[in-house]
Coordinates of C-alpha atoms in Angstrom, one line a residue:
M1 CA 158.5 -9.8 30.8
S2 CA 159.3 -13.3 29.5
G3 CA 158.5 -14.9 26.2
G4 CA 158.3 -18.3 24.7
G5 CA 158.6 -19.5 21.1
T6 CA 156.1 -21.6 19.2
P7 CA 157.8 -23.6 16.4
K8 CA 156.9 -22.4 12.8
G9 CA 154.0 -24.4 11.4
F10 CA 152.9 -25.6 14.8
P11 CA 149.1 -26.3 15.1
T12 CA 147.0 -23.4 16.4
P13 CA 145.6 -23.8 19.9
E14 CA 142.2 -24.5 18.4
E15 CA 143.6 -27.3 16.3
L16 CA 145.7 -28.8 19.1
A17 CA 142.7 -28.7 21.6
S18 CA 140.5 -30.5 19.2
V19 CA 141.4 -34.0 20.3
D20 CA 139.7 -36.5 17.9
L21 CA 139.1 -39.6 19.9
Q22 CA 138.0 -41.3 16.8
S23 CA 141.5 -41.0 15.4
V24 CA 143.0 -43.0 18.3
P25 CA 144.2 -46.4 16.8
I26 CA 141.6 -49.1 17.6
K27 CA 143.8 -51.9 19.0
G28 CA 144.2 -53.7 22.2
W29 CA 146.1 -51.9 24.9
M30 CA 148.5 -54.8 25.2
D31 CA 149.9 -54.0 21.8
P32 CA 153.1 -52.1 22.6
R33 CA 154.2 -50.9 19.2
I34 CA 155.1 -47.2 18.9
N35 CA 155.8 -45.3 15.7
F36 CA 158.4 -42.8 16.9
E37 CA 159.0 -41.3 13.5
G38 CA 155.3 -40.5 13.2
R39 CA 155.1 -39.0 16.6
R40 CA 157.8 -36.4 16.6
G41 CA 157.2 -33.6 19.0
T42 CA 155.9 -36.0 21.6
W43 CA 159.1 -37.7 22.8
S44 CA 162.5 -36.6 24.1
Y45 CA 166.0 -37.3 22.8
P46 CA 168.0 -40.0 24.6
A47 CA 170.7 -39.3 27.1
A48 CA 174.1 -38.6 25.5
A49 CA 176.7 -41.3 26.0
K50 CA 179.1 -38.8 27.7
N51 CA 176.5 -38.1 30.4
L52 CA 175.9 -41.8 31.1
R53 CA 179.6 -42.4 31.3
Y54 CA 180.2 -39.5 33.7
L55 CA 177.5 -40.7 36.0
K56 CA 178.8 -44.3 35.7
M57 CA 175.4 -45.5 34.4
H58 CA 174.7 -48.5 32.3
N59 CA 175.1 -49.0 28.5
P60 CA 176.4 -45.6 27.3
R61 CA 176.1 -45.4 23.5
E62 CA 174.7 -43.1 20.8
W63 CA 171.3 -44.1 19.5
S64 CA 167.9 -42.6 18.5
P65 CA 164.3 -43.7 19.3
T66 CA 163.6 -43.8 15.6
D67 CA 166.3 -46.5 15.1
E68 CA 165.1 -50.1 14.8
D69 CA 168.0 -51.3 16.9
W70 CA 168.3 -49.5 20.3
K71 CA 171.6 -51.3 21.1
L72 CA 170.4 -52.9 24.2
P73 CA 172.8 -55.2 26.2
P74 CA 172.5 -58.9 25.4
D75 CA 171.0 -59.7 28.9
W76 CA 168.6 -56.8 28.9
K77 CA 165.5 -58.9 29.8
K78 CA 167.2 -60.6 32.7
T79 CA 168.5 -57.2 33.9
I80 CA 165.0 -55.6 33.9
L81 CA 163.3 -58.6 35.6
N82 CA 166.0 -58.9 38.3
G83 CA 165.7 -55.1 38.8
M84 CA 162.0 -55.3 39.2
A85 CA 162.2 -58.3 41.6
D86 CA 164.8 -56.4 43.7
R87 CA 162.6 -53.3 44.0
L88 CA 159.5 -55.4 44.8
E89 CA 161.4 -56.9 47.7
R90 CA 163.0 -53.6 48.9
F91 CA 160.0 -51.2 48.5
R92 CA 156.8 -52.5 50.1
S93 CA 154.9 -49.6 48.6
F94 CA 155.8 -50.7 45.1
K95 CA 154.6 -54.3 45.7
I96 CA 151.3 -52.9 47.1
M97 CA 150.8 -50.6 44.2
M98 CA 151.4 -53.5 41.8
D99 CA 148.7 -55.6 43.5
I100 CA 145.9 -53.4 44.8
C101 CA 144.8 -51.4 41.7
V102 CA 141.2 -52.5 40.7
R103 CA 141.2 -50.4 37.5
C104 CA 138.3 -48.3 38.8
G105 CA 139.3 -45.4 36.5
A106 CA 139.0 -42.7 39.2
C107 CA 142.3 -41.3 38.0
S108 CA 141.7 -41.7 34.3
D109 CA 140.7 -38.1 33.4
K110 CA 142.9 -36.4 36.0
C111 CA 146.1 -36.5 34.0
H112 CA 146.9 -33.4 32.0
F113 CA 148.6 -35.4 29.3
F114 CA 145.5 -37.6 28.8
I115 CA 143.2 -34.5 28.8
G116 CA 145.5 -32.8 26.2
S117 CA 146.2 -35.9 24.0
G118 CA 143.3 -38.3 24.3
D119 CA 145.8 -41.1 24.3
P120 CA 144.4 -43.9 26.5
K121 CA 147.9 -45.0 27.6
N122 CA 148.3 -41.5 29.2
M123 CA 145.5 -42.4 31.6
P124 CA 147.4 -43.0 34.9
V125 CA 145.8 -46.3 35.4
L126 CA 146.8 -47.6 32.0
R127 CA 150.3 -46.1 32.1
A128 CA 150.9 -48.0 35.3
E129 CA 149.4 -51.1 33.7
L130 CA 152.2 -51.0 31.2
L131 CA 154.5 -52.0 34.0
R132 CA 152.0 -53.9 36.1
S133 CA 151.3 -56.3 33.2
I134 CA 154.9 -57.3 33.0
Y135 CA 155.0 -57.9 36.7
R136 CA 152.0 -60.2 36.4
R137 CA 153.2 -62.2 33.5
E138 CA 156.8 -62.6 34.6
L139 CA 156.8 -62.5 38.4
T140 CA 153.5 -63.9 39.6
T141 CA 152.3 -67.5 39.5
V142 CA 148.9 -66.8 38.1
G143 CA 150.3 -64.6 35.4
K144 CA 152.8 -67.3 34.4
I145 CA 150.0 -69.8 34.1
L146 CA 147.2 -67.7 32.5
G147 CA 149.3 -65.0 30.7
G148 CA 147.0 -62.5 29.0
L149 CA 143.9 -63.8 30.7
A150 CA 145.4 -62.5 33.9
G151 CA 146.3 -59.2 32.4
G152 CA 149.9 -60.2 31.9
R153 CA 152.3 -59.4 29.0
E154 CA 155.6 -60.8 28.0
L155 CA 158.6 -58.4 28.3
T156 CA 159.8 -57.7 24.8
V157 CA 161.9 -55.0 23.1
D158 CA 158.7 -53.3 21.9
V159 CA 157.5 -53.1 25.5
L160 CA 160.7 -51.4 26.5
K161 CA 160.2 -48.9 23.7
E162 CA 156.6 -48.4 24.9
W163 CA 157.9 -47.7 28.4
Y164 CA 160.4 -45.2 27.1
Y165 CA 157.6 -43.3 25.3
Y166 CA 155.0 -43.2 28.0
F167 CA 157.0 -43.1 31.2
F168 CA 158.7 -40.0 29.8
Q169 CA 155.3 -38.5 29.2
C170 CA 154.6 -38.4 33.0
T171 CA 155.7 -35.4 34.9
E172 CA 155.4 -37.2 38.3
C173 CA 153.1 -34.4 39.3
R174 CA 151.0 -36.8 41.5
R175 CA 147.6 -35.3 40.6
C176 CA 146.2 -38.7 39.9
S177 CA 147.2 -39.9 43.4
V178 CA 144.9 -37.3 45.0
F179 CA 141.9 -39.0 43.4
C180 CA 142.9 -42.6 43.8
P181 CA 140.6 -44.3 46.5
Y182 CA 143.4 -46.7 47.3
G183 CA 146.1 -44.1 47.6
I184 CA 148.2 -45.4 44.7
D185 CA 150.9 -42.9 43.8
T186 CA 151.4 -43.4 40.1
A187 CA 154.4 -41.0 40.2
E188 CA 156.2 -43.6 42.3
V189 CA 155.4 -46.2 39.6
T190 CA 156.9 -43.9 37.0
M191 CA 160.0 -43.4 39.1
I192 CA 160.5 -47.2 39.4
A193 CA 159.9 -47.7 35.7
R194 CA 162.5 -45.1 34.9
E195 CA 164.9 -46.8 37.3
L196 CA 164.4 -50.0 35.4
L197 CA 165.0 -48.3 32.1
N198 CA 168.2 -46.8 33.4
L199 CA 169.5 -50.4 34.0
V200 CA 169.8 -50.9 30.3
G201 CA 170.8 -47.3 29.3
L202 CA 167.4 -45.8 28.4
N203 CA 166.9 -42.3 29.7
I204 CA 166.4 -38.8 28.2
N205 CA 169.1 -36.2 27.9
W206 CA 167.0 -33.4 29.5
V207 CA 167.2 -35.5 32.7
L208 CA 170.7 -36.8 32.7
E209 CA 172.6 -33.8 31.4
P210 CA 171.4 -31.7 34.4
A211 CA 172.2 -34.6 36.7
A212 CA 175.7 -34.9 35.3
N213 CA 176.3 -31.1 35.5
C214 CA 175.1 -31.1 39.1
Q215 CA 177.4 -33.9 40.0
R216 CA 180.3 -32.1 38.3
T217 CA 179.8 -28.4 39.2
G218 CA 177.1 -28.4 41.9
N219 CA 174.3 -27.1 39.6
H220 CA 172.2 -28.3 36.7
L221 CA 173.5 -25.7 34.3
G222 CA 177.2 -26.7 34.6
I223 CA 178.1 -23.2 35.9
E224 CA 181.6 -23.3 37.5
P225 CA 181.9 -21.7 40.9
H226 CA 183.8 -18.6 39.6
A227 CA 181.1 -18.2 36.8
F228 CA 178.4 -18.5 39.4
V229 CA 180.0 -15.6 41.4
D230 CA 180.3 -13.5 38.2
N231 CA 176.6 -14.1 37.4
I232 CA 175.6 -12.9 40.9
D233 CA 177.7 -9.7 40.4
F234 CA 176.0 -9.1 37.1
F235 CA 172.6 -9.3 38.7
L236 CA 173.6 -6.9 41.4
D237 CA 174.5 -4.4 38.8
E238 CA 171.1 -5.0 37.1
I239 CA 169.3 -4.4 40.4
E240 CA 171.1 -1.1 40.8
E241 CA 170.3 -0.1 37.3
N242 CA 166.6 -1.0 37.6
V243 CA 165.7 0.2 41.1
G244 CA 168.7 2.4 42.1
Y245 CA 169.8 0.2 44.9
K246 CA 172.7 -2.3 45.0
P247 CA 172.5 -5.1 47.6
E248 CA 175.4 -7.1 49.0
V249 CA 175.6 -10.9 48.6
P250 CA 178.0 -12.8 50.8
I251 CA 179.3 -16.0 49.2
N252 CA 181.1 -18.9 50.9
K253 CA 181.0 -17.0 54.2
K254 CA 181.9 -19.2 57.1
G255 CA 180.1 -18.6 60.4
A256 CA 176.9 -17.2 58.9
D257 CA 173.7 -18.2 60.6
V258 CA 171.8 -19.2 57.4
L259 CA 172.9 -20.8 54.2
F260 CA 170.6 -19.9 51.3
I261 CA 170.3 -22.4 48.4
T262 CA 168.2 -21.7 45.3
P263 CA 167.7 -23.5 42.0
S264 CA 170.3 -22.6 39.4
G265 CA 167.5 -21.6 37.0
D266 CA 167.2 -18.4 39.2
V267 CA 170.8 -17.6 38.2
F268 CA 170.4 -18.1 34.5
A269 CA 166.9 -18.1 33.0
D270 CA 164.3 -15.3 32.4
P271 CA 162.0 -14.8 34.3
A272 CA 163.5 -16.7 37.2
I273 CA 166.4 -14.2 37.4
Y274 CA 164.0 -11.6 38.7
T275 CA 163.1 -13.9 41.5
L276 CA 166.8 -14.1 42.4
M277 CA 167.0 -10.3 42.4
G278 CA 164.0 -10.3 44.7
Y279 CA 165.7 -12.5 47.2
F280 CA 168.8 -10.2 47.2
L281 CA 166.7 -7.1 47.9
L282 CA 164.9 -8.8 50.7
F283 CA 168.0 -10.3 52.4
D284 CA 170.0 -7.1 52.1
F285 CA 167.1 -5.1 53.7
L286 CA 167.0 -7.6 56.5
K287 CA 170.8 -7.4 56.9
K288 CA 170.9 -3.6 57.1
K289 CA 167.7 -3.3 59.2
H290 CA 167.9 -6.3 61.5
G291 CA 171.4 -7.8 61.1
F292 CA 170.5 -10.8 59.0
N293 CA 173.6 -13.0 58.8
W294 CA 173.4 -15.2 55.7
T295 CA 175.5 -16.6 52.9
M296 CA 175.3 -18.5 49.6
S297 CA 177.6 -21.2 48.4
A298 CA 179.3 -21.3 45.0
Y299 CA 179.7 -25.1 45.4
A300 CA 176.2 -26.0 46.6
S301 CA 174.7 -23.7 44.0
E302 CA 171.7 -25.9 43.2
G303 CA 168.6 -26.8 45.2
G304 CA 166.8 -28.7 42.5
N305 CA 167.4 -32.4 42.0
F306 CA 167.0 -34.2 38.7
G307 CA 167.9 -37.4 40.5
L308 CA 164.2 -37.4 41.4
F309 CA 163.6 -38.3 37.7
T310 CA 166.4 -40.8 37.5
S311 CA 166.7 -43.1 40.6
N312 CA 166.6 -43.1 44.4
E313 CA 170.4 -43.4 44.4
M314 CA 170.8 -40.3 42.2
V315 CA 168.5 -38.3 44.4
K316 CA 170.7 -39.1 47.4
R317 CA 173.9 -38.4 45.6
L318 CA 172.9 -34.9 44.3
N319 CA 171.2 -33.9 47.5
A320 CA 174.2 -34.6 49.7
K321 CA 176.0 -31.4 48.8
M322 CA 173.5 -29.2 50.7
Y323 CA 174.3 -30.8 54.1
R324 CA 178.0 -31.0 53.4
E325 CA 178.2 -27.3 52.6
A326 CA 176.1 -26.4 55.6
E327 CA 178.6 -28.3 57.7
R328 CA 181.6 -26.8 56.0
L329 CA 180.4 -23.2 56.4
G330 CA 179.2 -23.8 60.0
V331 CA 175.7 -22.4 59.5
K332 CA 172.8 -23.0 61.9
W333 CA 170.1 -23.8 59.3
I334 CA 169.3 -23.8 55.6
L335 CA 166.9 -21.5 53.7
G336 CA 165.7 -22.7 50.3
G337 CA 164.5 -20.7 47.3
E338 CA 161.5 -21.1 45.1
C339 CA 161.8 -24.6 43.6
G340 CA 159.4 -27.5 43.0
H341 CA 161.2 -30.8 43.0
M342 CA 163.8 -29.4 45.4
W343 CA 161.0 -29.3 48.0
R344 CA 159.7 -32.7 47.3
V345 CA 163.2 -34.1 47.9
V346 CA 163.7 -32.0 51.0
N347 CA 160.3 -32.6 52.5
Q348 CA 160.0 -36.4 51.8
Y349 CA 163.5 -37.7 51.4
M350 CA 166.3 -35.5 52.7
D351 CA 166.5 -36.4 56.4
T352 CA 166.4 -40.1 55.7
M353 CA 168.6 -40.2 52.6
N354 CA 171.3 -37.7 53.8
G355 CA 170.7 -37.6 57.5
P356 CA 171.3 -37.3 60.3
S357 CA 172.0 -33.6 59.6
P358 CA 175.3 -32.1 60.6
S359 CA 175.7 -31.5 64.3
N360 CA 176.0 -27.7 63.7
L361 CA 172.5 -27.5 62.3
V362 CA 169.7 -26.7 64.7
I363 CA 165.9 -26.4 64.5
P364 CA 165.4 -23.3 62.4
E365 CA 164.3 -20.2 64.3
S366 CA 163.6 -16.8 62.7
P367 CA 166.2 -14.2 63.8
F368 CA 163.5 -11.5 63.7
T369 CA 160.3 -13.1 65.1
P370 CA 159.3 -15.5 67.8
T371 CA 158.7 -18.2 65.3
I372 CA 160.4 -21.6 65.5
F373 CA 159.9 -23.7 62.4
T374 CA 159.2 -27.0 64.0
N375 CA 158.0 -28.4 60.7
A376 CA 161.7 -28.3 59.7
A377 CA 162.9 -30.0 62.9
S378 CA 164.2 -33.0 61.0
T379 CA 165.5 -31.4 57.8
K380 CA 166.8 -28.1 59.3
M381 CA 165.6 -26.4 56.1
V382 CA 162.9 -23.8 55.6
H383 CA 161.1 -22.8 52.5
I384 CA 161.5 -19.1 51.5
T385 CA 157.7 -18.5 51.4
E386 CA 157.4 -19.8 55.0
F387 CA 160.2 -17.4 56.1
T388 CA 158.8 -14.4 54.2
A389 CA 155.2 -14.9 55.1
D390 CA 156.2 -15.1 58.8
L391 CA 158.1 -11.7 58.4
I392 CA 155.0 -10.1 56.9
K393 CA 152.7 -11.5 59.6
H394 CA 155.0 -10.0 62.3
K395 CA 155.1 -6.7 60.4
K396 CA 158.8 -6.8 59.7
L397 CA 158.5 -5.8 56.0
P398 CA 157.2 -2.4 54.9
L399 CA 155.3 -3.1 51.7
D400 CA 153.6 -0.8 49.2
P401 CA 151.4 -3.1 47.1
S402 CA 150.5 -0.2 44.7
R403 CA 153.9 -0.7 43.1
N404 CA 152.5 -3.8 41.5
D405 CA 149.3 -2.2 40.3
R406 CA 150.4 -2.7 36.7
Y407 CA 149.9 -6.4 37.3
R408 CA 146.7 -8.4 37.7
V409 CA 147.9 -11.6 39.3
T410 CA 146.9 -15.2 39.8
F411 CA 148.8 -18.0 41.4
H412 CA 149.9 -21.4 40.1
D413 CA 150.4 -24.0 42.8
S414 CA 153.5 -25.8 41.7
C415 CA 152.9 -29.5 42.0
N416 CA 155.7 -30.6 44.4
P417 CA 155.4 -27.8 47.0
A418 CA 151.6 -28.1 46.8
R419 CA 150.9 -31.8 46.8
A420 CA 154.1 -33.0 48.4
M421 CA 154.4 -30.2 51.1
G422 CA 150.9 -28.7 51.5
L423 CA 152.4 -25.3 50.9
F424 CA 149.2 -23.5 50.0
E425 CA 148.7 -20.5 52.1
E426 CA 152.2 -18.9 52.5
P427 CA 152.7 -17.9 48.9
R428 CA 149.2 -16.5 48.6
Y429 CA 149.6 -14.6 51.8
I430 CA 152.7 -12.9 50.4
L431 CA 150.9 -12.1 47.1
Q432 CA 147.9 -10.7 48.9
N433 CA 150.2 -8.3 50.9
A434 CA 152.4 -7.4 47.9
C435 CA 149.7 -6.9 45.3
N436 CA 146.4 -5.1 45.2
N437 CA 145.1 -7.2 42.4
F438 CA 145.1 -10.9 43.1
W439 CA 142.6 -13.7 42.3
D440 CA 142.8 -17.4 42.6
M441 CA 142.0 -19.7 39.7
P442 CA 139.0 -22.1 39.9
R443 CA 139.1 -24.3 43.0
S444 CA 139.3 -27.6 40.9
T445 CA 142.6 -26.4 39.3
I446 CA 144.6 -25.3 42.3
R447 CA 145.9 -26.5 45.7
E448 CA 145.8 -30.3 46.0
S449 CA 144.1 -30.5 42.6
T450 CA 146.5 -28.2 40.8
F451 CA 147.4 -28.9 37.2
C452 CA 151.0 -29.3 36.1
C453 CA 153.0 -27.0 33.8
G454 CA 153.4 -30.0 31.5
G455 CA 157.2 -29.8 31.4
G456 CA 158.4 -31.1 34.8
A457 CA 160.3 -34.3 35.5
G458 CA 162.8 -33.5 32.7
L459 CA 160.2 -33.1 29.9
G460 CA 160.7 -29.3 29.3
N461 CA 162.7 -29.7 26.1
D462 CA 162.0 -28.3 22.7
E463 CA 161.8 -31.6 20.9
N464 CA 158.9 -32.5 23.2
F465 CA 157.0 -29.2 22.4
E466 CA 153.8 -30.7 21.2
M467 CA 153.3 -32.9 24.2
R468 CA 154.3 -30.0 26.5
M469 CA 151.5 -27.9 25.0
R470 CA 149.1 -30.7 25.2
G471 CA 150.0 -31.3 28.8
G472 CA 149.8 -27.6 29.5
L473 CA 146.3 -27.3 28.1
P474 CA 144.4 -27.7 31.5
R475 CA 146.6 -25.1 33.2
G476 CA 146.5 -22.8 30.1
N477 CA 142.8 -23.1 30.0
A478 CA 142.4 -22.0 33.6
V479 CA 144.8 -19.1 33.1
R480 CA 142.8 -18.0 30.0
Y481 CA 139.6 -18.1 32.1
M482 CA 141.2 -15.7 34.6
Q483 CA 142.5 -13.5 31.8
K484 CA 138.9 -13.1 30.4
K485 CA 137.2 -12.8 33.8
H486 CA 139.6 -10.5 35.7
G487 CA 142.0 -9.2 33.1
V488 CA 144.9 -11.3 34.7
N489 CA 148.2 -10.6 33.0
V490 CA 150.6 -12.3 35.4
L491 CA 150.8 -15.9 36.5
S492 CA 152.9 -16.2 39.7
C493 CA 154.6 -19.4 40.9
I494 CA 157.3 -20.8 43.2
C495 CA 159.1 -23.3 41.0
A496 CA 162.1 -22.8 38.7
I497 CA 160.8 -25.4 36.2
D498 CA 157.5 -23.6 36.1
K499 CA 159.2 -20.3 35.3
A500 CA 161.0 -22.0 32.4
T501 CA 158.0 -24.0 31.0
L502 CA 154.9 -21.8 31.8
P503 CA 155.9 -18.8 29.6
P504 CA 155.4 -20.8 26.4
V505 CA 152.3 -22.4 27.8
C506 CA 150.9 -19.0 28.5
D507 CA 152.0 -17.6 25.2
Y508 CA 150.3 -20.5 23.4
W509 CA 147.1 -20.9 25.5
A510 CA 146.6 -17.5 27.0
P511 CA 148.6 -14.9 25.1
G512 CA 149.4 -11.7 27.0
V513 CA 149.8 -13.5 30.4
E514 CA 153.3 -13.5 31.7
V515 CA 155.1 -15.4 34.5
A516 CA 156.7 -14.1 37.6
G517 CA 158.1 -15.5 40.9
V518 CA 156.5 -14.6 44.2
H519 CA 159.6 -12.9 45.6
E520 CA 159.9 -10.8 42.5
L521 CA 156.6 -9.2 43.2
L522 CA 157.4 -9.1 47.0
A523 CA 160.6 -7.1 46.2
N524 CA 158.8 -4.7 43.9
A525 CA 156.5 -3.8 46.9
L526 CA 159.3 -3.7 49.5
V527 CA 160.1 -0.2 50.8
I528 CA 163.9 -0.4 51.2
K529 CA 164.3 3.1 52.7
E530 CA 161.7 5.2 54.4
G531 CA 160.4 7.8 52.0
E532 CA 162.2 6.3 49.0
V533 CA 160.9 7.0 45.5
R534 CA 161.2 4.2 43.1
E535 CA 160.3 4.6 39.4
N536 CA 160.9 1.1 38.0
N537 CA 160.3 -2.5 39.1
L538 CA 163.0 -5.2 39.0
R539 CA 162.5 -5.6 35.2
G540 CA 163.1 -2.0 34.6
E541 CA 159.4 -1.4 33.8
P542 CA 157.7 1.8 35.0
L543 CA 155.8 1.4 38.2
A544 CA 153.1 3.8 37.0
V545 CA 150.0 2.1 35.6
E546 CA 149.4 2.9 32.0
S547 CA 146.0 4.7 31.6
D548 CA 144.8 2.4 28.8
Q549 CA 145.6 -0.8 30.7
T550 CA 142.9 -3.4 30.5
E551 CA 141.1 -3.6 33.9
G552 CA 138.9 -6.6 33.2
Q553 CA 135.7 -7.4 35.1
D554 CA 136.0 -8.0 38.8

């Protein structure tokens, strides 16, 4: 299966988990100074000037966080304050979240980055206070009069540097919001803070390069349409080699009923590529058995949206291609693959940002069951696990779960589908029907309370490895518990970023546990032809369970 790489000389898990709170600098939280040179491994490289220019964003230049001079524009302070005032006026939710927090601390120990680092400014309440304090001092009467006595701080260059450090240590997972008695969504505060930083050219490259690629080629990886098709052809050959069956994949087919859009990580990165192969086996089975009329697009080849980590305007810009391709191809509705932030955008923003949907789109209805997906009436887009779980419920998929008996599986609720969509039962239902050996992690670490992978929101880069492993500690700890209790060796999930960032988290905190998509395991169990004999799974591994495999304790 997949593998991650821990940098040479990196601390052991025992060393990294030993957070020494006594070593936290004893200074007031209002002191914004950050020693970037002394904190390598916990921050991300800035966006390249070429990406800022391509996206027509502010202040493109080459610089480093370790530089004394960040080459800010001369009017940077006015720009930030005007931007904050503008958003306070436009977004009522932002104004409310700036005013109603009582600093009760209910969210304090809920952030995976605080748990893993012990840094007080990674408590959601204090991270938000870094922005709220400027609002008070610069934009409220009481703050202008009383200053620090009212919890206000002056906006300085050091404050901007502090924002860059901490607001790019938030994965916008929204776990803290579940526990806030006032319903404050600190992820929204992070999004606004990042928008303000963008106004003066402060962003990270792991966010803006995917956004620029998506604007240029239709996907985060910068794969041109012809290369996208070549990749698909390669994977079809891989499927045939591994399982002896080659599906057909229609691309840019006009007049299909369903347009399928998946994150580009599925077309490029291990282990997500096996999820892609799983989709293809499923759809080809449905086509040959039931006449499923579907297509993919080489132009809208990305469901994910790094605009979510940049600005509201960027979300809208990158999401627009999905409706436009659905209109061009004349499909009836859209089916979306296993992706996290794709589904937060679709579920919470798509129908208002890019709607109304094209007139050719209708309320999604399964071609094979009586089900009408009324929950997708506004967006016209259905999640793949909803679609597949419905097929299983109506006994449209012959499954042999023993084919996955080499795996002992648990499930990671990806933050955006879980907390933003409430998509809890469908992936579990699929796994329970496709696998004989499935267990949930402890209740406090899943569903609404699920812990993040530690690498979402653009933080899944190598230079940020220490903070990723610190942020991944709570999830890794829960996986390790399942490994010891049930002999779990596979962590399944429905997010492309999870499939990229969880392998090193598991390698570090729970060695021996690997990562797989839900539809990879579903396709392993799918009986394509009656009486078929399949020797290998999608990875080319023997289906037979090795006799000395660890069984764990049930």
